[in-house]
mmCIF file of C-alpha atoms in Angstrom:
data_model
loop_
_atom_site.group_PDB
_atom_site.id
_atom_site.type_symbol
_atom_site.label_atom_id
_atom_site.label_comp_id
_atom_site.label_asym_id
_atom_site.label_seq_id
_atom_site.Cartn_x
_atom_site.Cartn_y
_atom_site.Cartn_z
ATOM 1 C CA GLU K 1 6.279 -1.093 -9.442
ATOM 2 C CA VAL K 2 7.871 2.116 -8.272
ATOM 3 C CA PRO K 3 11.187 1.503 -6.451
ATOM 4 C CA LEU K 4 10.979 2.684 -2.858
ATOM 5 C CA ASP K 5 14.623 2.392 -1.821
ATOM 6 C CA ALA K 6 14.950 6.159 -1.281
ATOM 7 C CA VAL K 7 11.767 6.252 0.834
ATOM 8 C CA VAL K 8 13.030 3.368 2.964
ATOM 9 C CA HIS K 9 16.429 5.033 3.440
ATOM 10 C CA HIS K 10 14.886 8.439 4.228
ATOM 11 C CA SER K 11 12.459 6.903 6.733
ATOM 12 C CA THR K 12 14.944 4.705 8.561
ATOM 13 C CA ALA K 13 17.451 7.576 8.747
ATOM 14 C CA ARG K 14 14.795 9.484 10.685
ATOM 15 C CA GLY K 15 14.183 6.628 13.093
ATOM 16 C CA LYS K 16 10.987 5.354 11.499
ATOM 17 C CA ARG K 17 10.260 1.638 11.445
ATOM 18 C CA VAL K 18 9.728 0.341 7.913
ATOM 19 C CA LEU K 19 7.851 -2.891 7.337
ATOM 20 C CA PHE K 20 7.478 -5.048 4.270
ATOM 21 C CA PRO K 21 4.679 -7.357 3.153
ATOM 22 C CA VAL K 22 5.260 -11.075 3.416
ATOM 23 C CA VAL K 23 2.891 -13.613 1.863
ATOM 24 C CA VAL K 24 1.957 -16.237 4.455
ATOM 25 C CA GLY K 25 -0.492 -18.712 2.930
ATOM 26 C CA PRO K 26 -3.388 -16.701 1.506
ATOM 27 C CA GLU K 27 -2.603 -13.608 3.607
ATOM 28 C CA LEU K 28 -0.100 -10.775 3.800
ATOM 29 C CA GLU K 29 1.686 -10.141 7.053
ATOM 30 C CA LEU K 30 4.175 -7.393 7.872
ATOM 31 C CA GLY K 31 7.776 -7.687 8.985
ATOM 32 C CA PRO K 32 11.103 -5.834 9.014
ATOM 33 C CA ASP K 33 12.065 -7.794 5.879
ATOM 34 C CA PRO K 34 10.689 -10.805 4.022
ATOM 35 C CA ALA K 35 13.343 -13.186 5.403
ATOM 36 C CA THR K 36 12.797 -12.394 9.099
ATOM 37 C CA PRO K 37 10.187 -14.551 10.822
ATOM 38 C CA ALA K 38 9.211 -11.783 13.281
ATOM 39 C CA ARG K 39 5.890 -10.215 12.331
ATOM 40 C CA VAL K 40 4.429 -6.888 13.431
ATOM 41 C CA PRO K 41 0.726 -6.572 14.318
ATOM 42 C CA ILE K 42 -1.136 -4.497 11.750
ATOM 43 C CA HIS K 43 -2.622 -2.212 14.416
ATOM 44 C CA GLU K 44 0.894 -0.811 15.010
ATOM 45 C CA VAL K 45 1.077 0.628 11.481
ATOM 46 C CA ASP K 46 0.298 4.324 10.962
ATOM 47 C CA LEU K 47 0.994 4.638 7.226
ATOM 48 C CA PHE K 48 0.747 2.153 4.368
ATOM 49 C CA LEU K 49 2.474 2.742 1.021
ATOM 50 C CA VAL K 50 0.491 0.483 -1.283
ATOM 51 C CA PRO K 51 1.687 -0.511 -4.748
ATOM 52 C CA GLY K 52 -0.779 -1.075 -7.533
ATOM 53 C CA GLN K 53 -0.839 -1.964 -11.190
ATOM 54 C CA VAL K 54 -3.338 0.855 -11.824
ATOM 55 C CA PHE K 55 -5.184 3.463 -9.739
ATOM 56 C CA ASP K 56 -8.079 5.675 -10.735
ATOM 57 C CA ARG K 57 -9.133 9.250 -9.988
ATOM 58 C CA ALA K 58 -11.455 8.002 -7.202
ATOM 59 C CA LEU K 59 -8.395 6.437 -5.481
ATOM 60 C CA ARG K 60 -9.405 2.867 -6.285
ATOM 61 C CA ARG K 61 -6.634 0.329 -6.818
ATOM 62 C CA LEU K 62 -6.135 -2.579 -9.162
ATOM 63 C CA GLY K 63 -3.548 -5.033 -7.891
ATOM 64 C CA ARG K 64 -2.466 -8.406 -9.162
ATOM 65 C CA GLY K 65 -5.803 -10.072 -8.540
ATOM 66 C CA GLY K 66 -5.091 -12.073 -5.389
ATOM 67 C CA GLY K 67 -6.821 -9.726 -2.953
ATOM 68 C CA HIS K 68 -3.835 -9.822 -0.579
ATOM 69 C CA TYR K 69 -3.677 -6.074 0.021
ATOM 70 C CA ASP K 70 -7.460 -5.684 0.327
ATOM 71 C CA ARG K 71 -7.583 -8.370 3.042
ATOM 72 C CA LEU K 72 -4.583 -6.856 4.834
ATOM 73 C CA LEU K 73 -5.887 -3.279 4.679
ATOM 74 C CA ALA K 74 -9.356 -4.312 5.836
ATOM 75 C CA ARG K 75 -7.726 -5.229 9.176
ATOM 76 C CA ARG K 76 -5.934 -1.899 9.667
ATOM 77 C CA ARG K 77 -6.706 0.736 12.302
ATOM 78 C CA SER K 78 -9.350 3.168 11.109
ATOM 79 C CA ASP K 79 -6.957 6.118 11.519
ATOM 80 C CA ALA K 80 -4.115 4.554 9.484
ATOM 81 C CA THR K 81 -3.326 6.412 6.273
ATOM 82 C CA LEU K 82 -3.366 4.591 2.922
ATOM 83 C CA VAL K 83 -1.203 5.988 0.132
ATOM 84 C CA GLY K 84 -1.134 4.334 -3.257
ATOM 85 C CA ILE K 85 2.058 4.665 -5.232
ATOM 86 C CA CYS K 86 2.536 4.233 -8.966
ATOM 87 C CA TYR K 87 3.756 5.936 -12.114
ATOM 88 C CA ASP K 88 1.590 8.718 -13.514
ATOM 89 C CA ASP K 89 0.724 6.806 -16.683
ATOM 90 C CA ARG K 90 -0.885 4.152 -14.447
ATOM 91 C CA VAL K 91 -3.608 6.499 -13.179
ATOM 92 C CA ILE K 92 -6.788 6.214 -15.242
ATOM 93 C CA GLU K 93 -10.267 7.752 -15.066
ATOM 94 C CA ALA K 94 -12.202 4.855 -13.529
ATOM 95 C CA LEU K 95 -11.851 1.275 -12.351
ATOM 96 C CA PRO K 96 -14.608 -1.153 -11.384
ATOM 97 C CA GLU K 97 -15.117 -1.572 -7.652
ATOM 98 C CA ASP K 98 -16.030 -4.635 -5.623
ATOM 99 C CA PRO K 99 -17.453 -4.461 -2.074
ATOM 100 C CA TRP K 100 -14.172 -5.723 -0.560
ATOM 101 C CA ASP K 101 -11.949 -3.201 -2.373
ATOM 102 C CA VAL K 102 -10.166 -0.715 -0.121
ATOM 103 C CA ARG K 103 -9.730 2.823 -1.465
ATOM 104 C CA MET K 104 -6.625 4.876 -0.778
ATOM 105 C CA HIS K 105 -6.587 8.240 0.979
ATOM 106 C CA ALA K 106 -4.148 9.538 -1.653
ATOM 107 C CA VAL K 107 -2.221 8.356 -4.694
ATOM 108 C CA VAL K 108 1.344 9.575 -5.272
ATOM 109 C CA THR K 109 3.060 9.583 -8.656
ATOM 110 C CA GLU K 110 6.188 11.246 -9.973
ATOM 111 C CA ARG K 111 3.958 14.154 -11.043
ATOM 112 C CA GLY K 112 2.079 14.801 -7.836
ATOM 113 C CA VAL K 113 -0.507 13.720 -5.299
ATOM 114 C CA SER K 114 -4.202 12.978 -5.883
ATOM 115 C CA ARG K 115 -6.591 13.110 -2.935
#
């Protein structure tokens, strides 16, 4: 996965709240760090940076197969922005799609942004 340390530093330096995914049973929840028990309701999130093993040109995502992110993102506010993040060589022409898959609004790589 793409390291996001610089994004976290840049965001927090500008007063933005950064949350991290925490696996709780079969679900992902969000918190200020994985070790802190405090959780933040998903409806408070404006922007999701979503890792993936592979993305395609239609902004579909292939994760690790557990469905954690799809279940989490299905609960988001409808106006929240979804940005996939990966290395450019991990963007392919097409992936299969299941009814529960959540597409991104954009995918960012070291070479640019796909929308």
